[in-house]
Coordinates of C-alpha atoms in Angstrom, one line a residue:
X1 CA 39.3 36.1 30.1
X2 CA 37.5 34.0 27.6
X3 CA 35.7 30.8 28.4
X4 CA 35.2 27.8 26.1
X5 CA 32.3 25.4 26.6
X6 CA 32.8 21.7 25.8
X7 CA 30.0 20.1 23.9
X8 CA 29.6 16.4 24.2
X9 CA 30.3 14.6 20.9
X10 CA 27.1 12.5 20.7
X11 CA 24.0 12.6 18.6
X12 CA 22.6 11.1 15.4
X13 CA 23.5 11.4 11.8
X14 CA 21.9 9.9 8.7
X15 CA 23.5 6.7 7.5
X16 CA 24.1 8.2 4.0
X17 CA 25.9 11.2 5.6
X18 CA 28.2 8.8 7.5
X19 CA 29.1 7.1 4.3
X20 CA 29.6 10.3 2.4
X21 CA 29.5 9.7 -1.4
X22 CA 31.3 6.3 -1.2
X23 CA 29.6 3.6 -3.3
X24 CA 29.5 0.1 -1.9
X25 CA 30.6 -2.9 -3.9
X26 CA 27.1 -4.3 -4.0
X27 CA 25.8 -1.0 -5.5
X28 CA 28.5 -1.1 -8.1
X29 CA 27.7 -4.7 -9.1
X30 CA 23.9 -3.8 -9.2
X31 CA 24.6 -0.8 -11.4
X32 CA 26.7 -2.8 -13.9
X33 CA 24.2 -5.7 -13.9
X34 CA 21.3 -3.3 -14.8
X35 CA 23.5 -1.7 -17.5
X36 CA 24.4 -5.1 -19.0
X37 CA 20.7 -6.2 -19.0
X38 CA 19.7 -2.9 -20.6
X39 CA 22.4 -3.3 -23.3
X40 CA 21.3 -6.9 -24.1
X41 CA 17.6 -5.9 -24.3
X42 CA 18.5 -2.9 -26.6
X43 CA 20.6 -5.1 -28.9
X44 CA 17.7 -7.7 -29.0
X45 CA 15.2 -5.0 -29.9
X46 CA 17.4 -3.6 -32.7
X47 CA 17.8 -7.1 -34.2
X48 CA 14.1 -7.8 -33.8
X49 CA 13.0 -4.6 -35.6
X50 CA 15.7 -4.9 -38.3
X51 CA 14.2 -8.4 -39.1
X52 CA 10.8 -6.7 -39.7
X53 CA 9.4 -7.6 -36.3
X54 CA 6.4 -6.0 -34.8
X55 CA 4.9 -6.2 -31.3
X56 CA 1.3 -6.1 -30.1
X57 CA -0.5 -6.4 -26.7
X58 CA -3.5 -8.7 -26.5
X59 CA -6.6 -6.8 -25.4
X60 CA -9.4 -9.4 -25.8
X61 CA -9.6 -12.9 -24.3
X62 CA -10.3 -14.7 -27.6
X63 CA -7.2 -16.8 -27.5
X64 CA -7.8 -18.1 -23.9
X65 CA -4.8 -19.5 -22.1
X66 CA -2.6 -19.5 -25.2
X67 CA -2.5 -15.7 -25.2
X68 CA -4.4 -14.2 -22.3
X69 CA -5.3 -10.5 -22.1
X70 CA -2.1 -8.5 -21.5
X71 CA 0.2 -10.9 -23.4
X72 CA 3.0 -9.2 -25.3
X73 CA 3.1 -10.7 -28.9
X74 CA 6.4 -10.4 -30.8
X75 CA 5.7 -11.2 -34.4
X76 CA 8.1 -11.9 -37.3
X77 CA 7.1 -11.9 -41.0
X78 CA 6.2 -15.2 -42.4
X79 CA 5.5 -16.8 -45.8
X80 CA 1.9 -18.1 -45.6
X81 CA 2.9 -21.1 -47.7
X82 CA 4.9 -22.4 -44.7
X83 CA 2.0 -22.1 -42.3
X84 CA 0.1 -25.2 -41.0
X85 CA -3.2 -25.8 -39.3
X86 CA -2.8 -25.0 -35.6
X87 CA -0.3 -22.2 -36.1
X88 CA -1.0 -18.8 -34.6
X89 CA -0.9 -15.7 -36.9
X90 CA -1.4 -12.0 -36.5
X91 CA -3.3 -10.2 -39.3
X92 CA -5.2 -7.1 -40.3
X93 CA -8.3 -7.0 -42.6
X94 CA -9.7 -4.4 -44.9
X95 CA -13.0 -4.7 -43.0
X96 CA -11.4 -3.4 -39.8
X97 CA -8.3 -1.4 -40.8
X98 CA -6.0 -0.6 -37.9
X99 CA -7.2 -3.6 -35.8
X100 CA -4.8 -6.4 -35.4
X101 CA -6.1 -9.9 -34.6
X102 CA -4.0 -12.8 -33.3
X103 CA -5.9 -16.1 -33.9
X104 CA -5.2 -19.8 -34.7
X105 CA -5.4 -21.3 -38.2
X106 CA -8.1 -23.9 -38.3
X107 CA -8.2 -24.7 -42.0
X108 CA -6.2 -24.0 -45.2
X109 CA -7.6 -24.2 -48.7
X110 CA -7.0 -22.9 -52.2
X111 CA -8.5 -19.5 -51.2
X112 CA -6.3 -18.9 -48.2
X113 CA -6.2 -19.3 -44.4
X114 CA -9.3 -19.7 -42.1
X115 CA -8.8 -18.6 -38.5
X116 CA -10.6 -18.6 -35.2
X117 CA -9.9 -17.6 -31.6
X118 CA -9.4 -20.5 -29.3
X119 CA -12.5 -19.7 -27.2
X120 CA -14.6 -18.2 -29.9
X121 CA -17.7 -20.1 -31.0
X122 CA -17.5 -19.1 -34.7
X123 CA -14.8 -19.1 -37.4
X124 CA -13.6 -15.6 -38.4
X125 CA -15.5 -14.3 -41.5
X126 CA -12.3 -13.5 -43.4
X127 CA -10.1 -15.7 -45.7
X128 CA -6.5 -14.6 -45.2
X129 CA -3.8 -14.3 -47.9
X130 CA -0.2 -13.0 -47.7
X131 CA -1.6 -9.5 -48.0
X132 CA -3.5 -9.7 -44.7
X133 CA -1.0 -11.7 -42.6
X134 CA 1.4 -9.6 -40.6
X135 CA 3.4 -12.5 -39.2
X136 CA 3.5 -15.3 -36.7
X137 CA 4.5 -15.0 -33.0
X138 CA 8.2 -15.6 -32.4
X139 CA 7.4 -15.1 -28.7
X140 CA 4.3 -14.8 -26.5
X141 CA 5.1 -13.2 -23.1
X142 CA 2.2 -13.4 -20.7
X143 CA 1.4 -10.3 -18.5
X144 CA 4.3 -8.2 -19.9
X145 CA 1.9 -6.3 -22.2
X146 CA 0.2 -4.8 -19.1
X147 CA 3.5 -2.9 -18.4
X148 CA 3.6 -1.5 -21.9
X149 CA 0.0 -0.4 -21.5
X150 CA 0.7 1.2 -18.2
X151 CA 3.9 2.9 -19.3
X152 CA 2.3 6.3 -20.2
X153 CA 0.7 6.6 -16.8
X154 CA 3.8 5.4 -14.9
X155 CA 6.1 7.7 -16.9
X156 CA 3.8 10.7 -16.6
X157 CA 3.2 10.2 -12.9
X158 CA 6.9 9.7 -12.2
X159 CA 7.8 12.9 -14.0
X160 CA 5.1 14.9 -12.1
X161 CA 6.2 13.5 -8.7
X162 CA 9.9 14.1 -9.4
X163 CA 9.1 17.7 -10.3
X164 CA 6.9 18.4 -7.3
X165 CA 9.3 16.9 -4.8
X166 CA 12.4 18.7 -6.1
X167 CA 11.4 21.6 -3.9
X168 CA 12.2 19.6 -0.7
X169 CA 15.8 20.1 0.3
X170 CA 15.8 17.4 3.0
X171 CA 17.0 14.2 1.3
X172 CA 15.0 11.8 3.5
X173 CA 11.7 13.7 3.1
X174 CA 12.2 14.1 -0.7
X175 CA 13.1 10.4 -1.2
X176 CA 10.2 9.1 0.9
X177 CA 7.7 11.4 -0.9
X178 CA 9.0 10.0 -4.2
X179 CA 8.6 6.4 -3.1
X180 CA 5.1 7.1 -1.8
X181 CA 4.2 8.9 -5.1
X182 CA 5.5 6.0 -7.1
X183 CA 3.3 3.6 -5.2
X184 CA 0.3 5.9 -5.7
X185 CA 1.0 6.1 -9.4
X186 CA 1.3 2.3 -9.7
X187 CA -2.0 2.0 -7.8
X188 CA -3.7 4.4 -10.1
X189 CA -2.5 2.6 -13.2
X190 CA -3.8 -0.7 -11.7
X191 CA -7.2 1.0 -11.0
X192 CA -7.5 2.3 -14.6
X193 CA -6.3 -0.8 -16.4
X194 CA -7.5 -3.5 -14.0
X195 CA -4.8 -6.0 -14.8
X196 CA -5.1 -8.2 -11.7
X197 CA -8.7 -9.4 -11.4
X198 CA -11.1 -9.2 -14.3
X199 CA -13.9 -11.7 -15.4
X200 CA -15.8 -11.5 -18.7
X201 CA -19.0 -13.2 -19.5
X202 CA -18.9 -14.9 -22.9
X203 CA -22.4 -16.4 -23.2
X204 CA -25.4 -17.2 -20.9
X205 CA -28.0 -19.8 -21.6
X206 CA -31.4 -20.2 -19.8
X207 CA -32.6 -23.6 -18.7
X208 CA -35.4 -24.9 -16.4
X209 CA -32.8 -25.0 -13.6
X210 CA -31.6 -21.5 -14.0
X211 CA -28.9 -19.7 -16.1
X212 CA -25.6 -21.2 -17.2
X213 CA -23.0 -18.6 -17.8
X214 CA -19.7 -19.2 -19.6
X215 CA -17.0 -16.9 -18.3
X216 CA -13.3 -16.2 -18.8
X217 CA -10.7 -14.8 -16.5
X218 CA -8.6 -12.0 -18.1
X219 CA -6.6 -10.9 -15.0
X220 CA -3.2 -11.9 -13.8
X221 CA -4.3 -13.4 -10.5
X222 CA -6.2 -16.7 -10.1
X223 CA -9.8 -16.0 -9.1
X224 CA -12.7 -17.7 -7.5
X225 CA -16.0 -16.7 -9.2
X226 CA -19.2 -17.1 -7.1
X227 CA -22.6 -17.1 -8.6
X228 CA -25.1 -15.7 -6.1
X229 CA -27.5 -18.6 -5.4
X230 CA -25.4 -20.9 -7.7
X231 CA -22.1 -22.7 -8.2
X232 CA -18.5 -21.6 -7.9
X233 CA -15.6 -22.0 -10.3
X234 CA -11.8 -21.4 -9.9
X235 CA -10.0 -19.9 -12.9
X236 CA -6.5 -18.8 -13.9
X237 CA -5.6 -16.2 -16.5
X238 CA -7.3 -17.0 -19.8
X239 CA -9.2 -20.0 -18.5
X240 CA -12.8 -20.6 -19.4
X241 CA -15.3 -21.8 -16.9
X242 CA -19.1 -22.2 -16.3
X243 CA -21.3 -21.4 -13.4
X244 CA -25.0 -22.2 -12.9
X245 CA -27.2 -19.6 -11.3
X246 CA -30.3 -20.7 -9.6
X247 CA -31.5 -17.4 -8.2
X248 CA -32.2 -14.3 -10.3
X249 CA -33.0 -10.8 -9.3
X250 CA -36.5 -9.3 -9.8
X251 CA -35.4 -7.9 -13.2
X252 CA -34.2 -11.4 -14.3
X253 CA -30.5 -10.6 -13.8
X254 CA -27.8 -12.7 -12.1
X255 CA -24.9 -11.6 -10.0
X256 CA -21.3 -12.9 -10.1
X257 CA -18.6 -12.1 -7.6
X258 CA -14.9 -12.6 -8.3
X259 CA -12.1 -12.7 -5.7
X260 CA -8.4 -13.3 -5.7
X261 CA -7.7 -17.0 -5.1
X262 CA -4.1 -17.4 -4.0
X263 CA -2.4 -20.1 -1.9
X264 CA -0.6 -19.2 1.3
X265 CA 2.7 -18.7 -0.6
X266 CA 1.0 -16.5 -3.1
X267 CA -0.6 -14.3 -0.4
X268 CA 2.8 -14.0 1.4
X269 CA 4.5 -12.9 -1.9
X270 CA 1.7 -10.4 -2.6
X271 CA 1.9 -8.9 0.9
X272 CA 5.7 -8.7 0.6
X273 CA 5.4 -6.7 -2.6
X274 CA 2.9 -4.3 -1.1
X275 CA 5.3 -3.7 1.8
X276 CA 8.2 -2.8 -0.5
X277 CA 7.4 1.0 -0.4
X278 CA 7.2 1.0 3.4
X279 CA 10.5 -0.9 3.7
X280 CA 12.3 1.4 1.3
X281 CA 11.1 4.5 3.3
X282 CA 12.3 2.9 6.6
X283 CA 15.7 2.1 5.0
X284 CA 16.1 5.7 3.7
X285 CA 15.3 7.2 7.1
X286 CA 17.6 5.0 9.2
X287 CA 19.9 6.8 11.6
X288 CA 22.8 5.6 13.7
X289 CA 24.1 7.0 17.0
X290 CA 27.5 8.6 16.9
X291 CA 29.6 8.9 20.0
X292 CA 33.0 10.2 20.8
X293 CA 35.7 7.5 21.0

């Protein structure tokens, strides 16, 4: 005589397993939306390049708030005869081949264009003609250039993490490792490029009362710059400020400290972005109890 043991129908199963391979309506809408946006961007890029457009990323703070460091510059060809004082142009010179400058026109005469960066103290030493001018910006997109600069690190890190985690057969473990790896790759790119907080000293002048330093912020976040034994200034991306330092070190140096200066809403948004990887890992690992009806 054989015996059969009844096993209670209760336990836990992964939410994705419960759904099988069914795709929700929201996921379908999201996928089509991403595809539509990608198609529009691709079409715009083709039109831009076919019109002779070129793109650059601003790497120095010479244009101040008009084009801070990390700005994506989209240039279109231009006839120099149509340019006016105050226009921004991108150009190359024979003195520095391969280096592209984006500065503002401050004067035009019979010899050509004279330019200068908005926060530079001196006019550029070159007179520009049609030969040197690449174009004029059709669009200046702040901060987006940082993503282009970080792309090699992000793509390389993503490929490496995807390859290393492919050995894990458990879906939850594999996905969580990829999320964590993506967060680490992003953090490494931020460490290398320093896009969020960065302050550059332009000039410093000694006086009987101390040292007056002219500084510019070249990071995405607003910052508060404190001079040790001196004044404090608040700056946004590309903004120029001055601090007075009353106390110097034994070697005659001064010290500046920069910190993120966000309002409560900004801090809440920053914390929420930092928590995204954790929330995604928790969502992937969710389980539901399953009991017999």
